[in-house]
């Protein structure tokens, strides 16, 4: 009898131990069992065409992910309206709500350390996108990521659209046949990594491609259509019939330049090139208002931002899900589009 009790006791102990092991491993895997994730997204400006397109695509990605995985996604997207203090408070709120990951399109890329410090304290992974923090900040923690485009690549593709056109028919750019291609330049925010590099490499590519260039003038229009249009209007008055090419750091500014030409009734075939391939830019290309643009794959862009945030939210190893450079950087693919 005693022996039987002994065996029973051993069996119970073994069962309890087994249960303990199973329970523990389930707890360790616990993140996989999560049935919902919560992600906060803050945009530097919701009214920026490129960012607005990206926003729509991120929302789409979240819906698809829910369908595919059955995991519920709670995603809150807020607009910092160009104000860094507003954005800092938005991040504070995301932290206090206990979000699993955040995606930050930072207003002022030079002060990312503030948000990074708070996120590290709260153990909240951050996916920065489109506006790149300096490398020193990015290196502070392994749960910081950046998704963007290679600015040099955009610019080289943009420059080559014009080089090809010039090689095919120099008079298509040198409208007055004086042996020089006279251009104006519309630049994005001067603190944005994309503006500086795009400007430099667009011009360099034209020079390397053997296009004889003459810069008339240029201005900073902060990615904005109406600011670009105002510059162009002024230049068309100051340099009547001189502008042959308009090189723009993005599509919205390219469309602004086209608006000014239309308003002036200037019918010369001035070539305007942009970057982004936003729906508005593509429409401009279709109607011939823009000569070319460089399209980044906005679906891919959004999908990578979302995938990183979702993987971090579930405690998965991000590098096994998305191929990253230096474990934290992703560059989206781009292609040149032109009417010719
Ligand atoms: C895009 C612009 C956009 C800016 C915002 C750039 O990469 O080309 O269209 O306005 O990012 O940060």
PDB file of C-alpha atoms and ligand atoms in Angstrom, residues 44 48 50-51 105 130-131 149 189 192-194 198 222-223 249-252 275-276 278 301, ligand 1:
ATOM      1  CA  UNK A  44       6.305  65.325 -39.489  1.00  0.00           C
ATOM      2  CA  UNK A  48       3.039  66.506 -47.310  1.00  0.00           C
ATOM      3  CA  UNK A  50       4.742  61.996 -50.252  1.00  0.00           C
ATOM      4  CA  UNK A  51       4.139  61.335 -46.551  1.00  0.00           C
ATOM      5  CA  UNK A 105       8.909  60.560 -39.197  1.00  0.00           C
ATOM      6  CA  UNK A 130      12.060  59.319 -44.340  1.00  0.00           C
ATOM      7  CA  UNK A 131      13.918  61.802 -42.120  1.00  0.00           C
ATOM      8  CA  UNK A 149      15.663  55.970 -49.839  1.00  0.00           C
ATOM      9  CA  UNK A 189      14.377  71.775 -46.634  1.00  0.00           C
ATOM     10  CA  UNK A 192      16.937  67.296 -44.817  1.00  0.00           C
ATOM     11  CA  UNK A 193      19.485  64.655 -45.821  1.00  0.00           C
ATOM     12  CA  UNK A 194      17.657  64.074 -49.127  1.00  0.00           C
ATOM     13  CA  UNK A 198      19.937  64.972 -54.289  1.00  0.00           C
ATOM     14  CA  UNK A 222      10.860  73.210 -48.561  1.00  0.00           C
ATOM     15  CA  UNK A 223       9.276  70.411 -50.660  1.00  0.00           C
ATOM     16  CA  UNK A 249      14.249  67.706 -55.327  1.00  0.00           C
ATOM     17  CA  UNK A 250      10.680  66.327 -55.336  1.00  0.00           C
ATOM     18  CA  UNK A 251       7.501  66.071 -57.431  1.00  0.00           C
ATOM     19  CA  UNK A 252       5.455  68.606 -55.506  1.00  0.00           C
ATOM     20  CA  UNK A 275      11.568  62.787 -57.521  1.00  0.00           C
ATOM     21  CA  UNK A 276       9.006  60.629 -55.616  1.00  0.00           C
ATOM     22  CA  UNK A 278       3.572  60.345 -55.981  1.00  0.00           C
ATOM     23  CA  UNK A 301       8.519  51.389 -48.140  1.00  0.00           C
TER      24      UNK A 301
HETATM   25  C1  LIG B   1      10.443  63.430 -50.312  1.00  0.00           C
HETATM   26  C2  LIG B   1       9.650  64.693 -50.255  1.00  0.00           C
HETATM   27  C3  LIG B   1       9.067  64.873 -48.891  1.00  0.00           C
HETATM   28  C4  LIG B   1      10.146  64.795 -47.828  1.00  0.00           C
HETATM   29  C5  LIG B   1       9.567  64.876 -46.446  1.00  0.00           C
HETATM   30  C6  LIG B   1      11.492  63.470 -49.229  1.00  0.00           C
HETATM   31  O1  LIG B   1      12.220  62.274 -49.233  1.00  0.00           O
HETATM   32  O2  LIG B   1      11.050  63.310 -51.565  1.00  0.00           O
HETATM   33  O3  LIG B   1       8.615  64.699 -51.205  1.00  0.00           O
HETATM   34  O4  LIG B   1       8.433  66.121 -48.828  1.00  0.00           O
HETATM   35  O5  LIG B   1      10.879  63.615 -47.979  1.00  0.00           O
HETATM   36  O6  LIG B   1      10.490  64.604 -45.450  1.00  0.00           O
END
